[in-house]
Amino acid sequence: MQRPLYERVTVVEGDITEQHTDAIVNAANESLLGGSGVDGAIHRAAGPGLLRECRRLGGCQTGDAKITAGYNLPARFVIHAVGPVWQGGTHGEDDLLASCYTRALGLAEANGIKTIAFPAISTGAYGFPLPRAAVIAVRTVLSFLSRSDSIEQVIFVCHGKRAFDLYVDAIRELAGEYTTPAGPGVYFSKKRGNRQEVLREQVRAQLGTIEEVWGVRFVDKEHLARIIMVRCGDRWGADSVTAGLNSWVAVLGKRGDIEVPPGVLDRILDETLQRFSHR
Ligand code: APR
């Protein structure tokens, strides 16, 4: 039985880079190559691997969103949404802002993401009036959650008390009620986090062994560990993927820095997941 809508949305004051949700949403620009505000904070916290992956995405249209890994962030994924620049409200800004939330939630659903944190997209450098943006954000998210059971929790992460109050008022207005979360600030599903973290540590250790045995260094080790953890989800699958990587490194016959091409990793993952799909 699905929980009431107002329980599936939470408002916190804080820093989106500290949220331990499955995904956090970036208030990006069309280049996806970083910026200031939320964009700058996320890239700083995630590290250089994020920009490397963003470079491969070829930008993003206003109103749309694209997904990457979270790298050094607590969140496993970053969903980069490009909000509209406010031009007085007569250039489709409301619809473009709503589209950011719908596209981001659609990507989250498609990637099995259960908890996701949003900043107040477009309300900083892009100048969108905060009260108007808060209502659009809450209305769009509640509408999506009313049609989909897959996403368990949406966190609106606000900078400052004014934004916090506006989002709480919008939820009360649109969902009829608002329940304050058990603890303020960071939303963290400890049980899920520990299991995931243990698996990620195990994968990191296995990658470290491969590096020692073959005298190599995976330049994207964090990213590799995260993708393997997310795609496999358990130790059998992870063991099999790192064994496949070990064979690939052995055949490669190189030493020093190596980067696993995405196609190679996808092939090993697909082969593993097929082998384990009957389990
Ligand atoms: N955590 C949560 N909220 C934040 C954080 C943070 N670390 N930093 C800023 N904010 C808030 C701001 O106070 C604002 O309310 O997020 C909202 C969005 O502000 P911006 O980051 O300026 O985003 P936006 O208005 O969408 O402008 C996007 O700015 O940084 C550039 O590259 C970005 O060109 C793009 C533009």
PDB file of C-alpha atoms and ligand atoms in Angstrom:
ATOM      1  CA  MET A   1       0.000   0.000   0.000  1.00  0.00           C
ATOM      2  CA  GLN A   2       1.599   3.248  -1.169  1.00  0.00           C
ATOM      3  CA  ARG A   3       2.283   5.909   1.477  1.00  0.00           C
ATOM      4  CA  PRO A   4       0.322   9.190   1.273  1.00  0.00           C
ATOM      5  CA  LEU A   5       1.853  11.666  -1.199  1.00  0.00           C
ATOM      6  CA  TYR A   6       2.705  14.232   1.490  1.00  0.00           C
ATOM      7  CA  GLU A   7       4.879  11.609   3.246  1.00  0.00           C
ATOM      8  CA  ARG A   8       6.910  10.977   0.096  1.00  0.00           C
ATOM      9  CA  VAL A   9       8.147  14.563  -0.154  1.00  0.00           C
ATOM     10  CA  THR A  10      10.454  16.163   2.413  1.00  0.00           C
ATOM     11  CA  VAL A  11      11.938  19.641   2.716  1.00  0.00           C
ATOM     12  CA  VAL A  12      15.329  20.198   4.337  1.00  0.00           C
ATOM     13  CA  GLU A  13      17.599  23.198   4.692  1.00  0.00           C
ATOM     14  CA  GLY A  14      21.116  22.296   3.717  1.00  0.00           C
ATOM     15  CA  ASP A  15      23.670  21.522   1.059  1.00  0.00           C
ATOM     16  CA  ILE A  16      22.586  19.231  -1.747  1.00  0.00           C
ATOM     17  CA  THR A  17      26.111  17.776  -2.043  1.00  0.00           C
ATOM     18  CA  GLU A  18      25.709  16.264   1.438  1.00  0.00           C
ATOM     19  CA  GLN A  19      22.492  14.375   0.734  1.00  0.00           C
ATOM     20  CA  HIS A  20      22.826  10.584   1.008  1.00  0.00           C
ATOM     21  CA  THR A  21      20.001   9.956  -1.427  1.00  0.00           C
ATOM     22  CA  ASP A  22      20.433   7.607  -4.383  1.00  0.00           C
ATOM     23  CA  ALA A  23      20.571  10.648  -6.682  1.00  0.00           C
ATOM     24  CA  ILE A  24      20.932  14.399  -6.423  1.00  0.00           C
ATOM     25  CA  VAL A  25      19.827  16.819  -9.125  1.00  0.00           C
ATOM     26  CA  ASN A  26      22.190  19.469 -10.437  1.00  0.00           C
ATOM     27  CA  ALA A  27      20.998  22.924 -11.576  1.00  0.00           C
ATOM     28  CA  ALA A  28      23.185  22.816 -14.656  1.00  0.00           C
ATOM     29  CA  ASN A  29      23.585  24.817 -17.862  1.00  0.00           C
ATOM     30  CA  GLU A  30      23.269  23.538 -21.423  1.00  0.00           C
ATOM     31  CA  SER A  31      27.015  22.856 -21.752  1.00  0.00           C
ATOM     32  CA  LEU A  32      26.999  20.506 -18.714  1.00  0.00           C
ATOM     33  CA  LEU A  33      30.581  21.639 -18.151  1.00  0.00           C
ATOM     34  CA  GLY A  34      30.081  23.135 -14.676  1.00  0.00           C
ATOM     35  CA  GLY A  35      29.437  26.563 -13.291  1.00  0.00           C
ATOM     36  CA  SER A  36      28.880  28.264  -9.933  1.00  0.00           C
ATOM     37  CA  GLY A  37      26.070  27.787  -7.385  1.00  0.00           C
ATOM     38  CA  VAL A  38      24.750  24.229  -7.144  1.00  0.00           C
ATOM     39  CA  ASP A  39      26.640  23.257 -10.311  1.00  0.00           C
ATOM     40  CA  GLY A  40      29.954  24.421  -8.887  1.00  0.00           C
ATOM     41  CA  ALA A  41      29.331  22.805  -5.507  1.00  0.00           C
ATOM     42  CA  ILE A  42      28.447  19.449  -7.064  1.00  0.00           C
ATOM     43  CA  HIS A  43      31.457  19.393  -9.382  1.00  0.00           C
ATOM     44  CA  ARG A  44      33.796  20.345  -6.533  1.00  0.00           C
ATOM     45  CA  ALA A  45      32.411  17.624  -4.266  1.00  0.00           C
ATOM     46  CA  ALA A  46      32.232  14.958  -6.991  1.00  0.00           C
ATOM     47  CA  GLY A  47      35.770  15.452  -8.278  1.00  0.00           C
ATOM     48  CA  PRO A  48      37.212  15.508 -11.817  1.00  0.00           C
ATOM     49  CA  GLY A  49      35.642  12.244 -12.907  1.00  0.00           C
ATOM     50  CA  LEU A  50      32.249  13.959 -13.099  1.00  0.00           C
ATOM     51  CA  LEU A  51      33.446  16.546 -15.618  1.00  0.00           C
ATOM     52  CA  ARG A  52      35.126  13.800 -17.656  1.00  0.00           C
ATOM     53  CA  GLU A  53      31.820  11.948 -17.923  1.00  0.00           C
ATOM     54  CA  CYS A  54      29.858  15.168 -18.598  1.00  0.00           C
ATOM     55  CA  ARG A  55      32.177  15.958 -21.500  1.00  0.00           C
ATOM     56  CA  ARG A  56      30.975  12.731 -23.149  1.00  0.00           C
ATOM     57  CA  LEU A  57      27.292  13.748 -22.885  1.00  0.00           C
ATOM     58  CA  GLY A  58      27.329  16.456 -25.551  1.00  0.00           C
ATOM     59  CA  GLY A  59      25.343  19.032 -23.566  1.00  0.00           C
ATOM     60  CA  CYS A  60      21.660  19.141 -22.603  1.00  0.00           C
ATOM     61  CA  GLN A  61      18.669  21.201 -23.779  1.00  0.00           C
ATOM     62  CA  THR A  62      16.857  23.572 -21.407  1.00  0.00           C
ATOM     63  CA  GLY A  63      13.998  21.673 -19.782  1.00  0.00           C
ATOM     64  CA  ASP A  64      15.771  18.361 -20.199  1.00  0.00           C
ATOM     65  CA  ALA A  65      18.055  16.285 -17.943  1.00  0.00           C
ATOM     66  CA  LYS A  66      20.896  13.744 -18.265  1.00  0.00           C
ATOM     67  CA  ILE A  67      22.359  11.286 -15.722  1.00  0.00           C
ATOM     68  CA  THR A  68      25.896  10.480 -14.615  1.00  0.00           C
ATOM     69  CA  ALA A  69      27.535   8.632 -11.734  1.00  0.00           C
ATOM     70  CA  GLY A  70      28.071  10.540  -8.488  1.00  0.00           C
ATOM     71  CA  TYR A  71      31.812   9.835  -8.105  1.00  0.00           C
ATOM     72  CA  ASN A  72      33.014  11.160  -4.724  1.00  0.00           C
ATOM     73  CA  LEU A  73      29.549  12.370  -3.689  1.00  0.00           C
ATOM     74  CA  PRO A  74      27.515  10.340  -1.160  1.00  0.00           C
ATOM     75  CA  ALA A  75      24.835  10.099  -3.866  1.00  0.00           C
ATOM     76  CA  ARG A  76      25.377   7.323  -6.430  1.00  0.00           C
ATOM     77  CA  PHE A  77      24.024   9.382  -9.305  1.00  0.00           C
ATOM     78  CA  VAL A  78      23.835  13.015 -10.421  1.00  0.00           C
ATOM     79  CA  ILE A  79      20.943  14.033 -12.664  1.00  0.00           C
ATOM     80  CA  HIS A  80      21.873  17.243 -14.492  1.00  0.00           C
ATOM     81  CA  ALA A  81      18.756  19.310 -15.220  1.00  0.00           C
ATOM     82  CA  VAL A  82      18.916  22.547 -17.217  1.00  0.00           C
ATOM     83  CA  GLY A  83      16.374  25.070 -15.977  1.00  0.00           C
ATOM     84  CA  PRO A  84      15.088  28.089 -17.919  1.00  0.00           C
ATOM     85  CA  VAL A  85      16.477  31.581 -17.503  1.00  0.00           C
ATOM     86  CA  TRP A  86      13.670  33.818 -16.191  1.00  0.00           C
ATOM     87  CA  GLN A  87      12.570  36.309 -18.881  1.00  0.00           C
ATOM     88  CA  GLY A  88       9.431  37.693 -17.278  1.00  0.00           C
ATOM     89  CA  GLY A  89       7.277  34.574 -17.568  1.00  0.00           C
ATOM     90  CA  THR A  90       6.188  34.970 -21.184  1.00  0.00           C
ATOM     91  CA  HIS A  91       8.713  32.606 -22.813  1.00  0.00           C
ATOM     92  CA  GLY A  92       7.396  29.264 -21.542  1.00  0.00           C
ATOM     93  CA  GLU A  93       9.554  29.357 -18.445  1.00  0.00           C
ATOM     94  CA  ASP A  94       6.940  27.646 -16.232  1.00  0.00           C
ATOM     95  CA  ASP A  95       6.610  24.664 -18.593  1.00  0.00           C
ATOM     96  CA  LEU A  96      10.373  24.380 -19.066  1.00  0.00           C
ATOM     97  CA  LEU A  97      10.934  24.374 -15.307  1.00  0.00           C
ATOM     98  CA  ALA A  98       8.227  21.730 -14.790  1.00  0.00           C
ATOM     99  CA  SER A  99       9.837  19.678 -17.562  1.00  0.00           C
ATOM    100  CA  CYS A 100      13.148  19.633 -15.638  1.00  0.00           C
ATOM    101  CA  TYR A 101      11.450  17.897 -12.696  1.00  0.00           C
ATOM    102  CA  THR A 102       9.487  15.481 -14.868  1.00  0.00           C
ATOM    103  CA  ARG A 103      12.528  14.509 -16.959  1.00  0.00           C
ATOM    104  CA  ALA A 104      14.720  14.111 -13.860  1.00  0.00           C
ATOM    105  CA  LEU A 105      12.139  11.870 -12.162  1.00  0.00           C
ATOM    106  CA  GLY A 106      11.733   9.882 -15.369  1.00  0.00           C
ATOM    107  CA  LEU A 107      15.495   9.255 -15.484  1.00  0.00           C
ATOM    108  CA  ALA A 108      15.447   8.321 -11.798  1.00  0.00           C
ATOM    109  CA  GLU A 109      12.659   5.809 -12.367  1.00  0.00           C
ATOM    110  CA  ALA A 110      14.448   4.335 -15.397  1.00  0.00           C
ATOM    111  CA  ASN A 111      17.604   3.817 -13.305  1.00  0.00           C
ATOM    112  CA  GLY A 112      15.939   2.197 -10.297  1.00  0.00           C
ATOM    113  CA  ILE A 113      16.562   5.246  -8.116  1.00  0.00           C
ATOM    114  CA  LYS A 114      14.403   5.264  -4.968  1.00  0.00           C
ATOM    115  CA  THR A 115      15.415   8.521  -3.259  1.00  0.00           C
ATOM    116  CA  ILE A 116      16.277  11.781  -5.007  1.00  0.00           C
ATOM    117  CA  ALA A 117      17.153  15.308  -3.841  1.00  0.00           C
ATOM    118  CA  PHE A 118      16.344  18.472  -5.807  1.00  0.00           C
ATOM    119  CA  PRO A 119      17.698  22.009  -5.389  1.00  0.00           C
ATOM    120  CA  ALA A 120      15.466  24.964  -6.256  1.00  0.00           C
ATOM    121  CA  ILE A 121      16.310  24.825  -9.965  1.00  0.00           C
ATOM    122  CA  SER A 122      16.575  28.198 -11.802  1.00  0.00           C
ATOM    123  CA  THR A 123      15.997  30.321  -8.675  1.00  0.00           C
ATOM    124  CA  GLY A 124      19.617  31.491  -8.356  1.00  0.00           C
ATOM    125  CA  ALA A 125      21.656  32.748 -11.302  1.00  0.00           C
ATOM    126  CA  TYR A 126      18.720  32.113 -13.638  1.00  0.00           C
ATOM    127  CA  GLY A 127      16.489  34.488 -11.678  1.00  0.00           C
ATOM    128  CA  PHE A 128      13.245  32.489 -11.556  1.00  0.00           C
ATOM    129  CA  PRO A 129      11.038  33.878  -8.741  1.00  0.00           C
ATOM    130  CA  LEU A 130      11.350  31.466  -5.801  1.00  0.00           C
ATOM    131  CA  PRO A 131       7.664  31.399  -4.706  1.00  0.00           C
ATOM    132  CA  ARG A 132       6.553  30.585  -8.265  1.00  0.00           C
ATOM    133  CA  ALA A 133       9.316  28.001  -8.729  1.00  0.00           C
ATOM    134  CA  ALA A 134       8.498  26.270  -5.427  1.00  0.00           C
ATOM    135  CA  VAL A 135       4.862  25.748  -6.445  1.00  0.00           C
ATOM    136  CA  ILE A 136       5.866  24.464  -9.902  1.00  0.00           C
ATOM    137  CA  ALA A 137       8.437  22.093  -8.352  1.00  0.00           C
ATOM    138  CA  VAL A 138       6.054  20.683  -5.726  1.00  0.00           C
ATOM    139  CA  ARG A 139       3.098  20.420  -8.093  1.00  0.00           C
ATOM    140  CA  THR A 140       5.150  18.631 -10.781  1.00  0.00           C
ATOM    141  CA  VAL A 141       6.749  16.213  -8.288  1.00  0.00           C
ATOM    142  CA  LEU A 142       3.440  15.360  -6.585  1.00  0.00           C
ATOM    143  CA  SER A 143       1.851  14.785  -9.966  1.00  0.00           C
ATOM    144  CA  PHE A 144       4.661  12.383 -10.956  1.00  0.00           C
ATOM    145  CA  LEU A 145       4.527  10.539  -7.614  1.00  0.00           C
ATOM    146  CA  SER A 146       0.759  10.151  -7.919  1.00  0.00           C
ATOM    147  CA  ARG A 147       1.314   8.197 -11.149  1.00  0.00           C
ATOM    148  CA  SER A 148       4.384   6.214 -10.067  1.00  0.00           C
ATOM    149  CA  ASP A 149       5.123   4.019  -7.044  1.00  0.00           C
ATOM    150  CA  SER A 150       8.767   3.422  -7.871  1.00  0.00           C
ATOM    151  CA  ILE A 151      10.256   6.546  -6.284  1.00  0.00           C
ATOM    152  CA  GLU A 152       9.975   6.382  -2.509  1.00  0.00           C
ATOM    153  CA  GLN A 153      11.226   9.794  -1.385  1.00  0.00           C
ATOM    154  CA  VAL A 154      11.846  13.203  -2.943  1.00  0.00           C
ATOM    155  CA  ILE A 155      13.847  15.702  -0.874  1.00  0.00           C
ATOM    156  CA  PHE A 156      13.701  19.418  -1.655  1.00  0.00           C
ATOM    157  CA  VAL A 157      16.995  20.841  -0.413  1.00  0.00           C
ATOM    158  CA  CYS A 158      16.667  24.547   0.337  1.00  0.00           C
ATOM    159  CA  HIS A 159      19.245  27.236   0.893  1.00  0.00           C
ATOM    160  CA  GLY A 160      17.797  29.397   3.650  1.00  0.00           C
ATOM    161  CA  LYS A 161      14.636  29.584   5.766  1.00  0.00           C
ATOM    162  CA  ARG A 162      12.599  31.543   3.194  1.00  0.00           C
ATOM    163  CA  ALA A 163      12.961  28.822   0.585  1.00  0.00           C
ATOM    164  CA  PHE A 164      12.249  26.151   3.201  1.00  0.00           C
ATOM    165  CA  ASP A 165       8.989  27.847   4.271  1.00  0.00           C
ATOM    166  CA  LEU A 166       7.876  28.368   0.665  1.00  0.00           C
ATOM    167  CA  TYR A 167       8.313  24.674  -0.148  1.00  0.00           C
ATOM    168  CA  VAL A 168       6.535  23.541   3.039  1.00  0.00           C
ATOM    169  CA  ASP A 169       3.656  25.931   2.291  1.00  0.00           C
ATOM    170  CA  ALA A 170       3.438  24.617  -1.281  1.00  0.00           C
ATOM    171  CA  ILE A 171       3.267  21.006  -0.053  1.00  0.00           C
ATOM    172  CA  ARG A 172       0.603  21.861   2.517  1.00  0.00           C
ATOM    173  CA  GLU A 173      -1.347  23.693  -0.172  1.00  0.00           C
ATOM    174  CA  LEU A 174      -1.039  21.028  -2.884  1.00  0.00           C
ATOM    175  CA  ALA A 175      -0.847  17.772  -0.900  1.00  0.00           C
ATOM    176  CA  GLY A 176      -3.105  18.846   1.936  1.00  0.00           C
ATOM    177  CA  GLU A 177      -0.563  18.156   4.647  1.00  0.00           C
ATOM    178  CA  TYR A 178       3.176  18.166   5.476  1.00  0.00           C
ATOM    179  CA  THR A 179       5.008  15.977   7.985  1.00  0.00           C
ATOM    180  CA  THR A 180       8.380  17.110   9.268  1.00  0.00           C
ATOM    181  CA  PRO A 181      11.053  14.451   8.712  1.00  0.00           C
ATOM    182  CA  ALA A 182      12.295  12.533  11.774  1.00  0.00           C
ATOM    183  CA  GLY A 183      15.678  14.231  11.649  1.00  0.00           C
ATOM    184  CA  PRO A 184      16.543  17.604  10.115  1.00  0.00           C
ATOM    185  CA  GLY A 185      19.135  18.036   7.368  1.00  0.00           C
ATOM    186  CA  VAL A 186      20.631  15.053   5.645  1.00  0.00           C
ATOM    187  CA  TYR A 187      18.254  12.240   4.584  1.00  0.00           C
ATOM    188  CA  PHE A 188      20.067   8.940   4.824  1.00  0.00           C
ATOM    189  CA  SER A 189      18.726   5.402   4.649  1.00  0.00           C
ATOM    190  CA  LYS A 190      21.465   3.888   6.857  1.00  0.00           C
ATOM    191  CA  LYS A 191      20.526   0.241   6.288  1.00  0.00           C
ATOM    192  CA  ARG A 192      20.672   0.642   2.516  1.00  0.00           C
ATOM    193  CA  GLY A 193      23.745   2.848   2.756  1.00  0.00           C
ATOM    194  CA  ASN A 194      25.722   0.290   4.819  1.00  0.00           C
ATOM    195  CA  ARG A 195      24.988  -2.622   2.493  1.00  0.00           C
ATOM    196  CA  GLN A 196      25.883  -0.546  -0.531  1.00  0.00           C
ATOM    197  CA  GLU A 197      28.997   0.802   1.159  1.00  0.00           C
ATOM    198  CA  VAL A 198      30.188  -2.671   2.157  1.00  0.00           C
ATOM    199  CA  LEU A 199      29.787  -3.877  -1.411  1.00  0.00           C
ATOM    200  CA  ARG A 200      31.581  -0.833  -2.778  1.00  0.00           C
ATOM    201  CA  GLU A 201      34.481  -1.406  -0.353  1.00  0.00           C
ATOM    202  CA  GLN A 202      34.684  -5.032  -1.494  1.00  0.00           C
ATOM    203  CA  VAL A 203      34.781  -4.007  -5.165  1.00  0.00           C
ATOM    204  CA  ARG A 204      37.393  -1.326  -4.443  1.00  0.00           C
ATOM    205  CA  ALA A 205      39.560  -3.960  -2.697  1.00  0.00           C
ATOM    206  CA  GLN A 206      39.275  -6.369  -5.638  1.00  0.00           C
ATOM    207  CA  LEU A 207      40.200  -3.615  -8.094  1.00  0.00           C
ATOM    208  CA  GLY A 208      43.158  -2.817  -5.841  1.00  0.00           C
ATOM    209  CA  THR A 209      44.298  -6.432  -6.022  1.00  0.00           C
ATOM    210  CA  ILE A 210      44.157  -6.385  -9.819  1.00  0.00           C
ATOM    211  CA  GLU A 211      46.247  -3.203  -9.790  1.00  0.00           C
ATOM    212  CA  GLU A 212      48.865  -4.815  -7.550  1.00  0.00           C
ATOM    213  CA  VAL A 213      49.015  -8.094  -9.479  1.00  0.00           C
ATOM    214  CA  TRP A 214      49.377  -6.478 -12.925  1.00  0.00           C
ATOM    215  CA  GLY A 215      51.177  -3.244 -12.021  1.00  0.00           C
ATOM    216  CA  VAL A 216      48.379  -1.036 -13.330  1.00  0.00           C
ATOM    217  CA  ARG A 217      46.283   1.852 -11.950  1.00  0.00           C
ATOM    218  CA  PHE A 218      42.615   2.266 -12.906  1.00  0.00           C
ATOM    219  CA  VAL A 219      42.306   6.010 -13.508  1.00  0.00           C
ATOM    220  CA  ASP A 220      38.523   5.872 -12.899  1.00  0.00           C
ATOM    221  CA  LYS A 221      38.575   3.388 -10.014  1.00  0.00           C
ATOM    222  CA  GLU A 222      35.858   5.176  -7.983  1.00  0.00           C
ATOM    223  CA  HIS A 223      33.615   5.291 -11.024  1.00  0.00           C
ATOM    224  CA  LEU A 224      34.285   1.629 -11.839  1.00  0.00           C
ATOM    225  CA  ALA A 225      33.512   0.569  -8.271  1.00  0.00           C
ATOM    226  CA  ARG A 226      30.301   2.570  -8.253  1.00  0.00           C
ATOM    227  CA  ILE A 227      29.032   1.260 -11.594  1.00  0.00           C
ATOM    228  CA  ILE A 228      29.855  -2.358 -10.639  1.00  0.00           C
ATOM    229  CA  MET A 229      28.133  -1.911  -7.260  1.00  0.00           C
ATOM    230  CA  VAL A 230      25.035  -0.342  -8.795  1.00  0.00           C
ATOM    231  CA  ARG A 231      24.726  -2.752 -11.723  1.00  0.00           C
ATOM    232  CA  CYS A 232      25.478  -5.933  -9.749  1.00  0.00           C
ATOM    233  CA  GLY A 233      23.942  -5.108  -6.404  1.00  0.00           C
ATOM    234  CA  ASP A 234      25.425  -8.197  -4.716  1.00  0.00           C
ATOM    235  CA  ARG A 235      28.781  -9.862  -4.130  1.00  0.00           C
ATOM    236  CA  TRP A 236      28.365 -12.770  -6.560  1.00  0.00           C
ATOM    237  CA  GLY A 237      27.865 -10.449  -9.471  1.00  0.00           C
ATOM    238  CA  ALA A 238      30.600  -8.092  -8.322  1.00  0.00           C
ATOM    239  CA  ASP A 239      33.069 -10.987  -7.911  1.00  0.00           C
ATOM    240  CA  SER A 240      32.326 -12.158 -11.434  1.00  0.00           C
ATOM    241  CA  VAL A 241      32.733  -8.685 -12.951  1.00  0.00           C
ATOM    242  CA  THR A 242      36.061  -8.034 -11.251  1.00  0.00           C
ATOM    243  CA  ALA A 243      37.219 -11.496 -12.390  1.00  0.00           C
ATOM    244  CA  GLY A 244      36.269 -10.475 -15.928  1.00  0.00           C
ATOM    245  CA  LEU A 245      38.191  -7.224 -15.530  1.00  0.00           C
ATOM    246  CA  ASN A 246      41.191  -9.179 -14.235  1.00  0.00           C
ATOM    247  CA  SER A 247      41.204 -11.268 -17.435  1.00  0.00           C
ATOM    248  CA  TRP A 248      40.854  -8.136 -19.579  1.00  0.00           C
ATOM    249  CA  VAL A 249      43.830  -6.495 -17.813  1.00  0.00           C
ATOM    250  CA  ALA A 250      45.883  -9.692 -18.211  1.00  0.00           C
ATOM    251  CA  VAL A 251      45.215  -9.809 -21.958  1.00  0.00           C
ATOM    252  CA  LEU A 252      45.791  -6.055 -22.288  1.00  0.00           C
ATOM    253  CA  GLY A 253      49.401  -6.650 -21.219  1.00  0.00           C
ATOM    254  CA  LYS A 254      49.995  -2.986 -20.261  1.00  0.00           C
ATOM    255  CA  ARG A 255      51.400  -1.405 -17.080  1.00  0.00           C
ATOM    256  CA  GLY A 256      50.750   1.989 -15.457  1.00  0.00           C
ATOM    257  CA  ASP A 257      47.556   4.054 -15.840  1.00  0.00           C
ATOM    258  CA  ILE A 258      44.718   2.323 -17.658  1.00  0.00           C
ATOM    259  CA  GLU A 259      41.090   3.352 -18.268  1.00  0.00           C
ATOM    260  CA  VAL A 260      38.468   0.664 -18.899  1.00  0.00           C
ATOM    261  CA  PRO A 261      36.573   1.659 -22.091  1.00  0.00           C
ATOM    262  CA  PRO A 262      32.803   1.895 -21.369  1.00  0.00           C
ATOM    263  CA  GLY A 263      32.108  -0.762 -24.029  1.00  0.00           C
ATOM    264  CA  VAL A 264      34.411  -3.273 -22.329  1.00  0.00           C
ATOM    265  CA  LEU A 265      32.837  -2.698 -18.924  1.00  0.00           C
ATOM    266  CA  ASP A 266      29.315  -2.935 -20.369  1.00  0.00           C
ATOM    267  CA  ARG A 267      30.196  -6.240 -22.116  1.00  0.00           C
ATOM    268  CA  ILE A 268      31.575  -7.760 -18.901  1.00  0.00           C
ATOM    269  CA  LEU A 269      28.593  -6.528 -16.897  1.00  0.00           C
ATOM    270  CA  ASP A 270      26.066  -7.810 -19.448  1.00  0.00           C
ATOM    271  CA  GLU A 271      27.749 -11.242 -19.600  1.00  0.00           C
ATOM    272  CA  THR A 272      27.772 -11.436 -15.799  1.00  0.00           C
ATOM    273  CA  LEU A 273      24.198 -10.300 -15.352  1.00  0.00           C
ATOM    274  CA  GLN A 274      23.015 -12.824 -17.958  1.00  0.00           C
ATOM    275  CA  ARG A 275      24.889 -15.586 -16.127  1.00  0.00           C
ATOM    276  CA  PHE A 276      23.355 -14.569 -12.828  1.00  0.00           C
ATOM    277  CA  SER A 277      19.910 -13.680 -14.115  1.00  0.00           C
ATOM    278  CA  HIS A 278      18.647 -17.269 -13.469  1.00  0.00           C
ATOM    279  CA  ARG A 279      19.789 -17.129  -9.809  1.00  0.00           C
TER     280      ARG A 279
HETATM  281  N1  APR B   1      22.777  23.131  -2.048  1.00  0.00           N
HETATM  282  C1  APR B   1      21.456  23.430  -2.214  1.00  0.00           C
HETATM  283  N2  APR B   1      21.014  24.556  -2.821  1.00  0.00           N
HETATM  284  C2  APR B   1      21.949  25.423  -3.292  1.00  0.00           C
HETATM  285  C3  APR B   1      23.338  25.185  -3.159  1.00  0.00           C
HETATM  286  C4  APR B   1      23.731  23.973  -2.500  1.00  0.00           C
HETATM  287  N3  APR B   1      25.037  23.660  -2.311  1.00  0.00           N
HETATM  288  N4  APR B   1      24.008  26.231  -3.745  1.00  0.00           N
HETATM  289  C5  APR B   1      23.071  27.089  -4.196  1.00  0.00           C
HETATM  290  N5  APR B   1      21.841  26.619  -3.918  1.00  0.00           N
HETATM  291  C6  APR B   1      20.533  27.228  -4.250  1.00  0.00           C
HETATM  292  C7  APR B   1      20.528  28.688  -4.589  1.00  0.00           C
HETATM  293  O1  APR B   1      20.367  29.452  -3.410  1.00  0.00           O
HETATM  294  C8  APR B   1      19.312  28.772  -5.506  1.00  0.00           C
HETATM  295  O2  APR B   1      18.149  28.902  -4.710  1.00  0.00           O
HETATM  296  O3  APR B   1      20.124  26.553  -5.436  1.00  0.00           O
HETATM  297  C9  APR B   1      19.253  27.416  -6.187  1.00  0.00           C
HETATM  298  C10 APR B   1      19.717  27.402  -7.655  1.00  0.00           C
HETATM  299  O4  APR B   1      20.778  28.332  -7.813  1.00  0.00           O
HETATM  300  P1  APR B   1      21.909  28.169  -8.961  1.00  0.00           P
HETATM  301  O5  APR B   1      22.900  27.182  -8.523  1.00  0.00           O
HETATM  302  O6  APR B   1      22.392  29.537  -9.281  1.00  0.00           O
HETATM  303  O7  APR B   1      21.159  27.531 -10.204  1.00  0.00           O
HETATM  304  P2  APR B   1      20.240  28.212 -11.335  1.00  0.00           P
HETATM  305  O8  APR B   1      19.515  29.385 -10.852  1.00  0.00           O
HETATM  306  O9  APR B   1      19.484  27.076 -11.905  1.00  0.00           O
HETATM  307  O10 APR B   1      21.313  28.733 -12.398  1.00  0.00           O
HETATM  308  C11 APR B   1      22.029  27.766 -13.150  1.00  0.00           C
HETATM  309  O11 APR B   1      24.133  28.771 -12.647  1.00  0.00           O
HETATM  310  O12 APR B   1      25.855  27.671 -11.591  1.00  0.00           O
HETATM  311  C12 APR B   1      25.366  28.068 -12.814  1.00  0.00           C
HETATM  312  O13 APR B   1      26.199  26.402 -14.319  1.00  0.00           O
HETATM  313  C13 APR B   1      25.033  26.885 -13.681  1.00  0.00           C
HETATM  314  O14 APR B   1      24.706  28.228 -15.620  1.00  0.00           O
HETATM  315  C14 APR B   1      24.035  27.498 -14.619  1.00  0.00           C
HETATM  316  C15 APR B   1      23.261  28.441 -13.718  1.00  0.00           C
END
